[in-house]
Amino acid sequence: MAKQPMLKFVKVERAMPDKRDASARKEDFQEIYSEYAKAKAQEQSSRCSQCGVPYCQSHCPLHNNIPDWLRLTAEGRLKEAYEVSQATNTFPEICGRICPQDRLCEGNCVIEQSGHGTVTIGAVEKYITDRAWEEGWVEAIKPHVERPESVGIIGAGPGGLAAADVLRRQGIQVTVYDRYDRAGGLLTYGIPGFKLEKPIVMRRNEQLAAGGVTFRLNCTVGVDISFQEIRDTHDAVIIATGVYKTRDLQGPGSGAKGIVRAIDFLTASNRKSFGDAVPEFDSGELNASGKKIVVIGGGDTAMDCVRTAIRQGATSVKCLYRRDRSNMPGSQREVQNAEEEGVIFEWLTAPKGFKGDRVTGVIAERMRLGMPDATGRQSPEVIEGSDYFEEADIVIKALGFEPEDLPTLWDQPELGVTRWGTVKAEFTTGATDMPGVYAVGDIVRGASLVVWAIRDGRDCANAILEQMNGAAVIAAE
Ligand SMILES: Cc1cc2nc3c(=O)[nH]c(=O)nc-3n(C[C@H](O)[C@H](O)[C@H](O)COP(=O)(O)OP(=O)(O)OC[C@H]3O[C@@H](n4cnc5c(N)ncnc54)[C@H](O)[C@@H]3O)c2cc1C
Ligand code: SF4
């Protein structure tokens, strides 16, 4: 009988791929985790207990068939593992790198609950798909038939691209419109290279183009082309524009020069990594080199800013967050990485005002956590008389994002929005109030996660196909 390759969690300890030393990694924008060697990936996969009710799978937004691809990896059947993994996930190597696994699949791993340390699901998912790319198993789309129907997708982020992939596989003519010069959305210009190296995203864009997806880049809908024109051109339209309006700081001096938006700071840095001309970076406006940096916020965007500033050569980097460490929205893994790289966190601290026409620093005040609010989270309260001055040459606001007002920007008053300004859409299909118009990703959920945008894109594309197939049958009758 073949030897049981699984259930090794008692004997084999959890081991992530090696992490580069902080002193080396803060010198560049390369990813910080190295790749598993084949034997290590097999060994770590073999820790899975193959439990009857896989909570990892139910807590993965894509319901990835995790136990199966872990078993196939443990057995050395890598191509089959890849086939199973890619059947439910459009970009497994991207999710393997940047999903907050501690809150999703790994956070619900049964052996973690029994104190043995979770299976390293994300690292194995990345390993499988990186090998698939190396071996040439990831092929450009070749639809069996070309169909006449067309879909216009506004926004080339993970939501739009996941929908493009599903539709194109069925032979639908797909055009993706994006205001940027490169596809990928926040994968390309928001998330820094040390979490997701850019060639990983670019090769996906190239594969989609090779598979027949048409990209119309440098094309801002509402400026270079009207929404109505796109609607008139295609049988269906998907809005996948994400959320980009920055929540603002309050208080005296909050309009000073040198107080910048996180998205501008990160985009400039990512563009620089591509070798683009970035005047705001070269002028020092969006460059932390030789400067004292204060980042305000406690989410993943704030973590990306502090770690980018360290790599640019800031003399000091501080993060001010109004709650404490255990109540921050960002991932604990990223806080630890940032601390290792030299970032100082000022917990329970909030800005009260700013000094200088060109900012010289933040008047900060200390907070304590009070009574829980309606959501159950403890509300921060100011400790009177606790003001102090935090010097800064650049202050980066990373307080989160809100949706732009699409009905006004696109002159489409009938496009329904929620009271938060997100586009009103059915969660399972993405259908909006307007016939033939769908919406997916952050513009529906508010600032969320890549894996949820992929899920939405896939669900929406399948709903459109169902609709189109129904219409094709009726037309033929
Ligand atoms: C700094 C940062 C770090 C993050 N880190 C993580 C992480 O580690 N893990 C994770 O899971 N999630 C992370 N996220 C969240 C994740 O990036 C988003 O949830 C995800 O990208 C949303 O996908 P989307 O397709 O809805 O939108 P986006 O990725 O925002 O893409 C929207 C696209 O629409 C285009 N667009 C917008 N308006 C127009 C218009 N009028 N005309 C034409 N094109 C338009 C934009 O140019 C963009 O390319 C991070 C977000 C930020 C900001
Ligand atoms: S997609 Fe994300 S949540 Fe799902 S298995 Fe992969 S890493 Fe885990």
XYZ file of C-alpha atoms and ligand atoms in Angstrom:
538
model
C 0.000 0.000 0.000
C 1.278 3.504 -0.819
C 2.639 5.417 2.158
C 0.221 8.019 3.575
C 1.852 11.341 2.615
C -0.416 13.551 4.742
C -1.203 14.317 8.415
C 2.416 15.098 9.240
C 1.571 18.116 11.377
C 2.571 16.369 14.609
C 6.076 15.502 13.399
C 6.798 18.343 10.949
C 6.890 21.884 12.257
C 5.379 24.794 10.384
C 8.033 26.556 8.305
C 7.516 29.602 6.115
C 9.954 30.196 3.254
C 13.043 32.072 4.484
C 12.606 35.788 5.041
C 15.459 38.021 3.915
C 17.316 39.793 6.695
C 15.840 43.235 7.447
C 19.150 45.035 6.866
C 19.364 43.592 3.332
C 15.711 43.858 2.353
C 15.334 47.504 3.292
C 17.912 48.352 0.632
C 15.654 47.331 -2.269
C 12.061 46.736 -3.420
C 12.376 42.986 -3.990
C 10.001 40.585 -2.241
C 11.104 39.627 1.238
C 10.222 35.902 1.250
C 12.250 33.473 -0.816
C 10.705 30.482 -2.585
C 10.297 27.003 -1.076
C 12.575 24.353 -2.487
C 10.519 21.469 -3.935
C 11.160 19.143 -0.967
C 10.154 21.857 1.500
C 6.896 22.601 -0.338
C 6.048 18.883 -0.358
C 6.903 18.548 3.316
C 4.885 21.580 4.369
C 1.891 20.462 2.267
C 2.041 17.055 3.947
C 1.193 18.714 7.281
C -2.441 19.131 6.168
C -4.820 16.968 8.205
C -7.282 16.530 5.287
C -10.068 17.183 7.750
C -13.627 16.355 6.742
C -14.862 19.941 6.953
C -12.104 22.149 5.522
C -12.624 25.514 7.195
C -9.687 26.897 5.205
C -11.737 26.367 2.043
C -14.915 27.891 3.402
C -12.992 30.941 4.674
C -11.206 31.480 1.362
C -13.373 33.957 -0.593
C -12.765 31.845 -3.727
C -13.505 28.558 -1.936
C -10.243 27.226 -3.273
C -9.999 23.456 -3.052
C -7.049 23.758 -0.667
C -6.907 20.230 0.840
C -6.794 18.695 -2.654
C -3.979 20.838 -3.996
C -2.018 20.376 -0.768
C -2.324 16.588 -1.120
C -1.301 16.676 -4.799
C 1.702 18.844 -3.922
C 2.705 16.484 -1.112
C 2.517 13.614 -3.631
C 4.719 15.524 -6.090
C 1.852 15.828 -8.623
C 2.484 19.498 -9.208
C 0.796 19.964 -12.557
C -2.429 18.482 -11.208
C -2.098 20.659 -8.100
C -1.831 23.687 -10.380
C -4.874 22.602 -12.421
C -6.995 22.308 -9.272
C -5.718 25.594 -7.869
C -6.267 27.648 -11.025
C -9.772 26.246 -11.520
C -11.107 28.567 -8.818
C -8.534 31.382 -8.757
C -7.592 33.619 -11.679
C -4.334 34.817 -10.054
C -3.218 32.213 -7.470
C 0.416 33.388 -7.363
C -0.796 36.906 -6.508
C -3.177 35.764 -3.744
C -0.488 33.440 -2.374
C 1.699 36.518 -1.950
C -0.686 39.169 -0.666
C -3.840 37.690 0.832
C -4.001 38.312 4.580
C -3.986 34.538 5.124
C -4.029 34.948 8.912
C -7.560 36.346 8.578
C -8.741 33.983 5.816
C -7.670 30.432 4.961
C -4.788 29.956 7.417
C -6.610 31.687 10.256
C -9.181 28.880 10.090
C -6.859 25.909 9.631
C -7.889 23.111 11.996
C -4.362 22.148 13.012
C -3.752 25.789 13.972
C -6.738 25.459 16.318
C -5.081 22.398 17.878
C -1.892 24.376 18.533
C 0.357 22.906 15.820
C 0.718 26.000 13.655
C -1.297 26.450 10.476
C -0.409 24.865 7.147
C 1.408 27.539 5.113
C -1.355 27.635 2.492
C -0.437 30.943 0.854
C 3.232 30.040 0.444
C 2.316 26.680 -1.139
C -0.214 28.340 -3.471
C 2.501 30.762 -4.605
C 4.978 27.897 -5.023
C 2.611 25.815 -7.183
C 1.783 28.697 -9.540
C 5.323 30.047 -9.786
C 6.418 26.532 -10.842
C 3.528 26.423 -13.331
C 4.795 29.622 -14.952
C 8.354 28.238 -15.067
C 7.181 24.982 -16.633
C 5.021 26.763 -19.233
C 1.732 25.353 -17.889
C 0.138 28.795 -17.691
C -1.022 29.283 -21.240
C -2.690 32.182 -23.013
C -6.439 31.820 -23.522
C -7.493 30.038 -26.723
C -11.300 30.089 -26.900
C -12.909 27.165 -28.761
C -15.229 29.555 -30.594
C -15.293 33.306 -31.178
C -18.629 34.802 -30.191
C -20.085 38.075 -31.464
C -21.100 39.481 -28.057
C -18.829 42.047 -26.468
C -18.275 43.292 -22.934
C -16.621 46.583 -21.981
C -14.834 46.574 -18.624
C -13.934 49.875 -16.988
C -10.924 49.342 -14.741
C -7.999 46.948 -15.186
C -7.572 46.013 -11.519
C -7.966 42.439 -10.257
C -11.789 42.666 -10.382
C -11.920 43.777 -14.012
C -9.152 41.414 -15.112
C -10.709 38.368 -13.418
C -13.966 39.089 -15.271
C -12.059 39.608 -18.541
C -10.379 36.229 -18.134
C -13.615 34.280 -17.563
C -15.459 36.013 -20.429
C -12.637 35.698 -22.908
C -12.289 31.946 -22.216
C -15.853 31.621 -23.553
C -14.992 33.538 -26.729
C -16.614 36.852 -25.734
C -14.985 39.982 -27.209
C -13.581 41.885 -24.240
C -12.259 45.452 -24.100
C -10.754 46.747 -20.862
C -10.568 50.522 -20.453
C -8.176 52.038 -17.901
C -6.950 55.551 -17.195
C -3.440 54.323 -16.374
C -0.759 53.411 -18.885
C -0.382 49.897 -17.443
C -3.044 47.372 -16.460
C -3.229 45.839 -12.974
C -4.872 48.627 -10.935
C -3.574 48.658 -7.369
C -1.555 45.503 -8.089
C 0.582 47.645 -10.380
C 0.605 51.114 -8.830
C -0.610 50.716 -5.214
C 0.960 47.619 -3.691
C 4.759 47.929 -3.402
C 7.223 45.531 -5.029
C 8.429 44.132 -1.702
C 4.981 42.502 -1.344
C 4.343 41.837 -5.028
C 7.090 42.196 -7.603
C 5.851 43.954 -10.722
C 6.929 41.382 -13.357
C 4.442 38.976 -11.684
C 1.604 41.372 -12.566
C 2.938 42.376 -15.986
C 3.189 38.782 -17.232
C -0.503 38.300 -16.382
C -1.392 41.441 -18.343
C 0.641 40.198 -21.290
C -1.034 36.767 -21.170
C -4.491 38.329 -21.210
C -3.545 40.502 -24.198
C -2.075 37.422 -25.942
C -5.390 35.649 -25.293
C -7.319 38.334 -27.142
C -8.339 40.783 -24.418
C -8.142 44.305 -25.888
C -6.716 46.958 -23.583
C -7.489 50.624 -24.092
C -5.062 52.250 -21.695
C -4.518 55.963 -20.976
C -8.273 56.236 -21.376
C -10.183 57.905 -18.554
C -13.877 57.149 -18.761
C -15.737 60.414 -18.282
C -12.881 62.384 -19.932
C -11.442 60.571 -22.973
C -14.556 58.534 -23.642
C -18.048 58.826 -22.181
C -19.712 56.073 -20.202
C -22.625 56.254 -22.641
C -20.308 55.587 -25.595
C -18.991 52.451 -23.883
C -22.537 51.362 -23.109
C -23.546 51.886 -26.733
C -20.532 49.902 -27.980
C -20.924 46.754 -25.862
C -23.639 44.275 -24.966
C -22.711 44.584 -21.293
C -20.518 46.884 -19.219
C -18.684 46.098 -15.982
C -17.633 48.946 -13.705
C -14.470 47.933 -11.829
C -12.964 51.310 -11.016
C -11.921 50.763 -7.384
C -11.934 53.500 -4.735
C -9.388 56.299 -4.854
C -10.753 59.337 -2.989
C -8.502 59.810 0.048
C -10.088 60.413 3.455
C -8.758 63.749 4.614
C -7.045 64.950 7.762
C -8.745 67.543 9.916
C -7.251 70.175 12.159
C -5.295 73.413 11.783
C -2.577 73.317 9.127
C -3.905 70.139 7.480
C -3.614 71.793 4.046
C 0.145 72.515 4.429
C 2.595 71.645 1.675
C 4.373 68.368 2.394
C 1.191 66.642 3.585
C 0.645 64.114 0.838
C -1.773 61.340 -0.105
C -0.646 57.731 0.409
C -1.769 56.720 -3.074
C 0.352 59.484 -4.686
C 3.379 58.519 -2.603
C 3.055 54.809 -3.455
C 2.265 55.388 -7.134
C 5.330 57.613 -7.542
C 7.496 54.958 -5.906
C 6.074 52.162 -8.064
C 6.492 54.237 -11.214
C 10.109 54.864 -10.264
C 10.604 51.072 -9.963
C 9.361 50.766 -13.570
C 11.975 53.341 -14.604
C 9.356 55.980 -15.503
C 10.056 59.722 -15.348
C 8.446 60.913 -12.097
C 9.018 64.668 -11.616
C 7.283 64.742 -8.173
C 9.698 62.100 -6.982
C 12.794 63.744 -8.449
C 11.815 67.128 -6.941
C 11.664 65.488 -3.493
C 7.920 66.169 -3.087
C 7.124 62.449 -2.995
C 10.543 61.086 -2.057
C 11.403 60.185 1.541
C 15.175 60.132 1.034
C 16.971 62.011 3.833
C 13.669 63.106 5.430
C 11.714 62.549 8.610
C 8.472 60.814 7.657
C 5.258 60.552 9.642
C 2.519 58.275 8.322
C -0.970 58.626 9.759
C -3.183 55.527 9.745
C -3.125 51.888 10.832
C -4.231 49.915 7.776
C -2.305 48.026 5.124
C -1.830 51.189 3.065
C -0.086 52.840 6.029
C 2.138 49.761 6.402
C 3.073 49.945 2.723
C 3.927 53.656 3.074
C 6.179 53.253 6.120
C 8.059 50.378 4.553
C 8.426 52.246 1.241
C 9.784 55.301 3.092
C 12.390 53.117 4.842
C 13.540 51.749 1.480
C 13.791 55.243 0.004
C 16.290 56.155 2.747
C 14.224 58.238 5.189
C 16.157 59.341 8.293
C 13.230 58.338 10.511
C 9.803 56.781 9.899
C 7.015 56.941 12.438
C 3.470 55.648 12.194
C 0.767 57.367 14.259
C -2.343 55.310 14.925
C -5.195 56.287 17.228
C -5.956 52.801 18.544
C -3.540 50.204 19.918
C -1.674 47.416 18.199
C -4.313 44.752 18.741
C -7.067 47.013 17.371
C -5.384 48.107 14.172
C -6.965 47.083 10.861
C -3.633 46.257 9.171
C -2.112 42.797 9.219
C 0.038 41.925 12.263
C 2.507 40.235 9.917
C 3.090 43.555 8.152
C 3.553 45.447 11.446
C 6.185 42.949 12.470
C 7.946 43.296 9.113
C 7.849 47.090 9.444
C 9.257 47.014 12.986
C 12.079 44.730 11.895
C 12.899 47.251 9.174
C 13.129 50.147 11.654
C 9.666 51.742 11.673
C 8.551 53.222 15.013
C 4.863 52.887 15.901
C 3.218 55.492 18.094
C 0.091 53.624 19.180
C -2.873 55.465 20.714
C -1.750 58.702 19.096
C -3.671 61.011 16.755
C -2.870 64.258 14.941
C -4.445 67.420 16.333
C -2.852 69.883 13.943
C 0.190 70.591 11.793
C 2.906 73.261 11.937
C 4.412 75.218 9.059
C 3.272 76.458 5.627
C 5.496 73.648 4.467
C 4.930 71.096 7.144
C 7.557 70.896 9.904
C 5.696 68.474 12.114
C 2.533 67.149 13.690
C 0.950 68.341 16.907
C -0.039 64.931 18.221
C -2.136 63.922 21.185
C -2.312 60.694 23.114
C -5.483 58.617 23.250
C -6.987 55.917 25.409
C -9.573 53.325 24.443
C -13.021 54.030 25.860
C -16.378 52.306 25.654
C -17.160 50.050 22.682
C -19.162 51.733 19.906
C -22.133 50.248 17.975
C -19.761 47.901 16.105
C -18.269 46.640 19.366
C -14.920 48.376 18.788
C -13.577 50.524 21.618
C -13.655 54.216 20.681
C -10.444 56.193 21.098
C -10.700 59.168 23.496
C -8.276 62.061 23.813
C -6.161 62.271 26.978
C -6.425 65.987 27.782
C -3.112 67.855 28.027
C -1.129 65.066 26.355
C -0.101 67.117 23.268
C 3.424 66.796 21.976
C 5.269 67.748 18.795
C 6.374 65.129 16.272
C 8.843 66.530 13.715
C 8.190 65.684 10.061
C 9.375 66.799 6.615
C 6.641 64.785 4.904
C 3.340 63.661 6.436
C 1.563 60.874 4.576
C -2.184 60.526 5.044
C -3.241 56.887 4.936
C -6.685 57.067 6.490
C -8.463 54.984 3.898
C -10.281 55.511 0.628
C -13.772 56.426 -0.474
C -15.524 56.015 -3.814
C -15.627 58.793 -6.343
C -19.079 60.092 -7.261
C -19.522 58.111 -10.485
C -23.140 59.159 -11.274
C -22.002 62.813 -11.363
C -18.591 62.223 -12.966
C -20.161 60.134 -15.729
C -23.424 62.021 -15.967
C -25.418 58.880 -15.163
C -27.909 59.890 -12.461
C -29.732 56.570 -12.762
C -26.649 54.631 -11.589
C -27.708 53.786 -8.030
C -25.240 54.242 -5.177
C -25.374 53.330 -1.497
C -25.212 55.854 1.323
C -21.435 55.276 1.360
C -21.221 56.241 -2.316
C -20.344 52.739 -3.506
C -22.180 51.448 -6.571
C -25.296 49.524 -5.625
C -24.954 46.021 -7.069
C -26.247 42.534 -6.344
C -23.492 40.666 -4.507
C -23.847 37.403 -6.429
C -24.008 38.855 -9.955
C -22.794 42.459 -9.764
C -25.974 43.619 -11.547
C -26.671 47.325 -10.949
C -29.919 49.271 -11.305
C -29.096 49.918 -14.987
C -29.864 47.110 -17.476
C -26.687 45.510 -18.840
C -24.459 47.394 -16.379
C -22.588 45.483 -13.671
C -20.098 46.484 -10.976
C -17.439 44.531 -9.066
C -14.607 44.914 -6.561
C -13.849 47.903 -4.351
C -16.328 50.199 -6.100
C -19.058 47.903 -4.718
C -17.532 46.734 -1.428
C -15.538 49.831 -0.478
C -11.784 49.352 0.097
C -11.420 45.586 0.404
C -9.057 42.835 -0.755
C -7.669 41.544 -4.021
C -9.169 38.100 -3.447
C -12.666 39.583 -3.052
C -12.266 41.605 -6.256
C -11.294 38.403 -8.075
C -14.315 36.606 -6.629
C -16.642 39.416 -7.713
C -15.134 39.554 -11.210
C -15.554 35.822 -11.708
C -19.105 35.749 -10.343
C -20.128 38.708 -12.473
C -18.630 37.251 -15.655
C -20.490 33.987 -15.042
C -23.747 35.888 -14.503
C -23.234 37.782 -17.779
C -22.502 34.518 -19.602
C -25.636 32.958 -18.179
C -27.629 35.953 -19.364
C -26.023 35.872 -22.817
C -26.430 32.121 -23.191
C -30.101 32.432 -22.273
C -30.525 35.207 -24.845
C -28.702 33.141 -27.501
C -31.018 30.174 -26.905
C -34.122 32.376 -27.166
C -32.808 33.984 -30.382
C -32.198 30.555 -31.914
C -35.689 29.274 -31.084
C -1.589 50.532 -0.803
C -2.527 49.384 -0.863
C -2.097 48.129 -0.456
C -2.962 47.055 -0.516
N -2.492 45.836 -0.120
C -3.306 44.762 -0.231
C -2.840 43.476 0.129
O -1.704 43.304 0.580
N -3.679 42.429 -0.030
C -4.931 42.571 -0.537
O -5.651 41.581 -0.698
N -5.416 43.801 -0.853
C -4.622 44.883 -0.712
N -5.100 46.118 -1.051
C -6.493 46.241 -1.552
C -6.574 45.800 -3.020
O -5.518 46.357 -3.750
C -7.924 46.218 -3.608
O -8.948 45.676 -2.804
C -8.084 45.671 -5.042
O -7.035 46.103 -5.867
C -9.435 46.133 -5.624
O -9.519 45.734 -6.951
P -10.443 46.508 -8.005
O -10.272 45.755 -9.273
O -11.791 46.660 -7.441
O -9.847 47.971 -8.125
P -8.395 48.587 -8.424
O -7.309 47.609 -8.200
O -8.354 49.846 -7.665
O -8.452 48.894 -9.981
C -9.305 49.872 -10.483
C -8.809 50.345 -11.827
O -9.801 51.212 -12.382
C -9.159 52.282 -13.042
N -10.076 53.414 -13.121
C -10.649 54.096 -12.104
N -11.455 55.075 -12.581
C -11.370 55.007 -13.933
C -11.952 55.748 -14.981
N -12.799 56.771 -14.777
N -11.632 55.427 -16.263
C -10.790 54.403 -16.536
N -10.206 53.660 -15.553
C -10.504 53.956 -14.278
C -7.950 52.562 -12.170
O -6.942 53.219 -12.916
C -7.520 51.146 -11.768
O -6.560 50.617 -12.652
C -4.281 47.229 -0.979
C -4.727 48.497 -1.358
C -3.862 49.563 -1.289
C -4.345 50.919 -1.684
S -6.842 32.873 -2.330
Fe -6.143 33.803 -0.411
S -7.601 33.068 1.134
Fe -7.806 31.727 -0.668
S -6.374 29.997 -0.306
Fe -5.244 31.541 -1.467
S -4.188 32.754 0.080
Fe -5.835 31.644 1.144
